[in-house]
PDB file of C-alpha atoms in Angstrom:
ATOM      1  CA  UNK A   1      -0.027  -0.050   0.084  1.00 97.00           C
ATOM      2  CA  UNK A   2       1.158   3.572  -0.747  1.00 97.00           C
ATOM      3  CA  UNK A   3      -0.009   6.334   1.854  1.00 98.00           C
ATOM      4  CA  UNK A   4       0.394  10.260   2.395  1.00 98.00           C
ATOM      5  CA  UNK A   5      -0.503  12.200   5.878  1.00 98.00           C
ATOM      6  CA  UNK A   6      -2.657  15.392   4.596  1.00 98.00           C
ATOM      7  CA  UNK A   7      -5.693  17.408   6.627  1.00 96.00           C
ATOM      8  CA  UNK A   8      -8.753  16.845   6.150  1.00 96.00           C
ATOM      9  CA  UNK A   9     -12.053  18.679   7.753  1.00 94.00           C
ATOM     10  CA  UNK A  10      -9.095  20.239  10.173  1.00 91.00           C
ATOM     11  CA  UNK A  11      -7.763  16.568  11.389  1.00 95.00           C
ATOM     12  CA  UNK A  12      -4.843  14.978  10.059  1.00 97.00           C
ATOM     13  CA  UNK A  13      -5.702  11.888   8.160  1.00 98.00           C
ATOM     14  CA  UNK A  14      -3.631   9.036   6.146  1.00 98.00           C
ATOM     15  CA  UNK A  15      -4.861   8.465   2.679  1.00 98.00           C
ATOM     16  CA  UNK A  16      -3.752   4.864   1.152  1.00 98.00           C
ATOM     17  CA  UNK A  17      -3.325   3.483  -2.468  1.00 98.00           C
ATOM     18  CA  UNK A  18      -3.799   0.060  -2.833  1.00 98.00           C
ATOM     19  CA  UNK A  19      -6.764  -2.843  -4.559  1.00 98.00           C
ATOM     20  CA  UNK A  20      -8.883  -2.510  -0.922  1.00 98.00           C
ATOM     21  CA  UNK A  21      -8.908   1.346  -2.520  1.00 98.00           C
ATOM     22  CA  UNK A  22     -10.382   0.204  -5.381  1.00 98.00           C
ATOM     23  CA  UNK A  23     -12.904  -2.416  -3.521  1.00 98.00           C
ATOM     24  CA  UNK A  24     -13.977  -0.086  -1.379  1.00 98.00           C
ATOM     25  CA  UNK A  25     -15.005   2.699  -3.972  1.00 98.00           C
ATOM     26  CA  UNK A  26     -17.299  -0.257  -5.944  1.00 98.00           C
ATOM     27  CA  UNK A  27     -18.456  -1.015  -2.655  1.00 98.00           C
ATOM     28  CA  UNK A  28     -19.292   2.271  -2.152  1.00 97.00           C
ATOM     29  CA  UNK A  29     -20.370   3.574  -5.740  1.00 97.00           C
ATOM     30  CA  UNK A  30     -21.256   1.037  -7.425  1.00 97.00           C
ATOM     31  CA  UNK A  31     -18.289   1.835 -10.297  1.00 97.00           C
ATOM     32  CA  UNK A  32     -14.989   0.901 -11.652  1.00 98.00           C
ATOM     33  CA  UNK A  33     -12.670   3.369  -9.754  1.00 97.00           C
ATOM     34  CA  UNK A  34     -11.054   3.968 -13.669  1.00 96.00           C
ATOM     35  CA  UNK A  35     -13.896   6.444 -14.216  1.00 96.00           C
ATOM     36  CA  UNK A  36     -13.940   8.652 -11.346  1.00 97.00           C
ATOM     37  CA  UNK A  37     -10.061   8.945 -11.767  1.00 96.00           C
ATOM     38  CA  UNK A  38     -10.688   9.667 -15.423  1.00 95.00           C
ATOM     39  CA  UNK A  39     -13.238  12.800 -14.766  1.00 95.00           C
ATOM     40  CA  UNK A  40     -10.705  13.402 -12.020  1.00 95.00           C
ATOM     41  CA  UNK A  41      -8.240  14.299 -14.407  1.00 93.00           C
ATOM     42  CA  UNK A  42      -9.781  15.592 -17.441  1.00 95.00           C
ATOM     43  CA  UNK A  43     -11.166  18.612 -14.567  1.00 94.00           C
ATOM     44  CA  UNK A  44      -8.423  19.434 -13.436  1.00 90.00           C
ATOM     45  CA  UNK A  45      -6.711  19.511 -17.337  1.00 91.00           C
ATOM     46  CA  UNK A  46     -10.386  21.469 -18.186  1.00 93.00           C
ATOM     47  CA  UNK A  47      -9.943  25.346 -18.564  1.00 92.00           C
ATOM     48  CA  UNK A  48     -10.517  26.987 -15.896  1.00 93.00           C
ATOM     49  CA  UNK A  49      -9.771  23.976 -14.230  1.00 88.00           C
ATOM     50  CA  UNK A  50     -12.695  22.479 -12.162  1.00 92.00           C
ATOM     51  CA  UNK A  51     -14.183  20.100  -9.418  1.00 92.00           C
ATOM     52  CA  UNK A  52     -15.548  16.760 -10.513  1.00 95.00           C
ATOM     53  CA  UNK A  53     -18.493  15.408  -8.640  1.00 95.00           C
ATOM     54  CA  UNK A  54     -18.841  15.508  -5.105  1.00 95.00           C
ATOM     55  CA  UNK A  55     -20.821  12.970  -3.953  1.00 96.00           C
ATOM     56  CA  UNK A  56     -18.011  10.895  -6.293  1.00 97.00           C
ATOM     57  CA  UNK A  57     -15.017  12.568  -5.454  1.00 97.00           C
ATOM     58  CA  UNK A  58     -16.645  11.879  -1.749  1.00 97.00           C
ATOM     59  CA  UNK A  59     -16.714   8.207  -2.174  1.00 98.00           C
ATOM     60  CA  UNK A  60     -12.873   8.623  -3.576  1.00 98.00           C
ATOM     61  CA  UNK A  61     -11.482  10.048  -1.304  1.00 98.00           C
ATOM     62  CA  UNK A  62     -13.158   7.678   1.591  1.00 98.00           C
ATOM     63  CA  UNK A  63     -12.484   4.976  -0.533  1.00 98.00           C
ATOM     64  CA  UNK A  64      -9.374   5.768   0.675  1.00 98.00           C
ATOM     65  CA  UNK A  65      -8.552   6.706   3.921  1.00 98.00           C
ATOM     66  CA  UNK A  66     -11.129   3.700   4.747  1.00 98.00           C
ATOM     67  CA  UNK A  67      -8.492   1.239   2.726  1.00 98.00           C
ATOM     68  CA  UNK A  68      -5.959   2.856   4.598  1.00 98.00           C
ATOM     69  CA  UNK A  69      -7.254   2.544   8.112  1.00 98.00           C
ATOM     70  CA  UNK A  70      -8.968  -0.627   7.898  1.00 98.00           C
ATOM     71  CA  UNK A  71      -5.210  -1.744   6.921  1.00 98.00           C
ATOM     72  CA  UNK A  72      -3.956  -0.907  10.036  1.00 97.00           C
ATOM     73  CA  UNK A  73      -6.856  -2.022  12.040  1.00 98.00           C
ATOM     74  CA  UNK A  74      -7.544   1.224  13.514  1.00 98.00           C
ATOM     75  CA  UNK A  75     -10.377   3.585  13.324  1.00 97.00           C
ATOM     76  CA  UNK A  76     -10.550   6.507  10.971  1.00 97.00           C
ATOM     77  CA  UNK A  77     -10.355   9.778  12.791  1.00 97.00           C
ATOM     78  CA  UNK A  78     -12.911  11.451  10.601  1.00 96.00           C
ATOM     79  CA  UNK A  79     -16.298   9.942   9.192  1.00 94.00           C
ATOM     80  CA  UNK A  80     -18.198  10.606   6.123  1.00 94.00           C
ATOM     81  CA  UNK A  81     -20.334  13.313   7.526  1.00 96.00           C
ATOM     82  CA  UNK A  82     -17.257  15.210   8.187  1.00 96.00           C
ATOM     83  CA  UNK A  83     -16.152  15.032   4.442  1.00 95.00           C
ATOM     84  CA  UNK A  84     -19.885  16.067   3.626  1.00 96.00           C
ATOM     85  CA  UNK A  85     -19.616  18.531   5.747  1.00 96.00           C
ATOM     86  CA  UNK A  86     -16.669  19.789   7.668  1.00 96.00           C
ATOM     87  CA  UNK A  87     -14.058  19.586   4.562  1.00 95.00           C
ATOM     88  CA  UNK A  88     -13.140  22.925   3.088  1.00 94.00           C
ATOM     89  CA  UNK A  89     -13.059  22.991  -1.155  1.00 93.00           C
ATOM     90  CA  UNK A  90      -9.464  23.189  -0.612  1.00 94.00           C
ATOM     91  CA  UNK A  91      -9.279  20.270   1.781  1.00 96.00           C
ATOM     92  CA  UNK A  92     -11.128  18.694  -0.712  1.00 95.00           C
ATOM     93  CA  UNK A  93      -9.195  19.562  -4.087  1.00 94.00           C
ATOM     94  CA  UNK A  94      -5.770  18.412  -2.056  1.00 96.00           C
ATOM     95  CA  UNK A  95      -7.233  14.871  -1.167  1.00 97.00           C
ATOM     96  CA  UNK A  96      -8.129  14.177  -4.806  1.00 96.00           C
ATOM     97  CA  UNK A  97      -4.843  15.229  -6.044  1.00 95.00           C
ATOM     98  CA  UNK A  98      -3.668  12.976  -3.564  1.00 98.00           C
ATOM     99  CA  UNK A  99      -5.700   9.966  -4.209  1.00 98.00           C
ATOM    100  CA  UNK A 100      -4.507  10.197  -8.218  1.00 96.00           C
ATOM    101  CA  UNK A 101      -1.010  10.559  -7.194  1.00 96.00           C
ATOM    102  CA  UNK A 102      -0.822   7.627  -5.302  1.00 98.00           C
ATOM    103  CA  UNK A 103      -2.978   6.048  -7.471  1.00 97.00           C
ATOM    104  CA  UNK A 104      -0.214   6.950 -10.419  1.00 96.00           C
ATOM    105  CA  UNK A 105       2.922   5.414  -8.137  1.00 97.00           C
ATOM    106  CA  UNK A 106       0.795   2.597  -7.342  1.00 97.00           C
ATOM    107  CA  UNK A 107       0.847   2.010 -11.063  1.00 96.00           C
ATOM    108  CA  UNK A 108       3.994   3.196 -12.241  1.00 95.00           C
ATOM    109  CA  UNK A 109       2.440   5.823 -14.546  1.00 90.00           C
ATOM    110  CA  UNK A 110       5.514   7.992 -15.404  1.00 87.00           C
ATOM    111  CA  UNK A 111       4.582  12.108 -14.166  1.00 76.00           C
ATOM    112  CA  UNK A 112       3.899  14.257 -17.634  1.00 65.00           C
ATOM    113  CA  UNK A 113       5.033  13.226 -20.924  1.00 49.00           C
ATOM    114  CA  UNK A 114       8.463  11.446 -21.685  1.00 46.00           C
ATOM    115  CA  UNK A 115      10.836  14.451 -23.073  1.00 43.00           C
ATOM    116  CA  UNK A 116      11.752  13.823 -26.422  1.00 45.00           C
ATOM    117  CA  UNK A 117      15.161  12.475 -27.809  1.00 47.00           C
ATOM    118  CA  UNK A 118      17.611  14.636 -29.812  1.00 46.00           C
ATOM    119  CA  UNK A 119      18.662  13.317 -32.821  1.00 48.00           C
ATOM    120  CA  UNK A 120      22.074  12.167 -33.999  1.00 49.00           C
ATOM    121  CA  UNK A 121      23.756  13.663 -36.422  1.00 50.00           C
ATOM    122  CA  UNK A 122      22.645  16.316 -39.510  1.00 50.00           C
ATOM    123  CA  UNK A 123      22.207  13.654 -41.884  1.00 50.00           C
ATOM    124  CA  UNK A 124      19.663  12.220 -44.055  1.00 52.00           C
ATOM    125  CA  UNK A 125      17.289   9.206 -42.257  1.00 51.00           C
ATOM    126  CA  UNK A 126      18.526   5.848 -43.748  1.00 51.00           C
ATOM    127  CA  UNK A 127      15.226   4.098 -45.382  1.00 53.00           C
TER     128      UNK A 127
END
């Protein structure tokens, strides 16, 4: 499991990503986690950037919280109602970004596009 600590609803919380996160998200939302991952990335890349669906976003963050704390056999420091009622838009955005980064690390997704390699020599290309 890959994990990272952030602040949500004014409390330190650890988010985790592994297969348990994906299963928890499916149980909560009824959809595959890839759908919200893709939507979140599209929203961040939109001009101007926007937040993805609030309900699905909260499910994604909740799934990451549940996965981490269940793996530690501990109770999470916040509940779903804390996420819905006390989390600021900035905190939720940070949490979504954190889950996306954890997902990318878990699946070894490279950051950005690889840089183009400079071509050797200035002669004609071979056929």
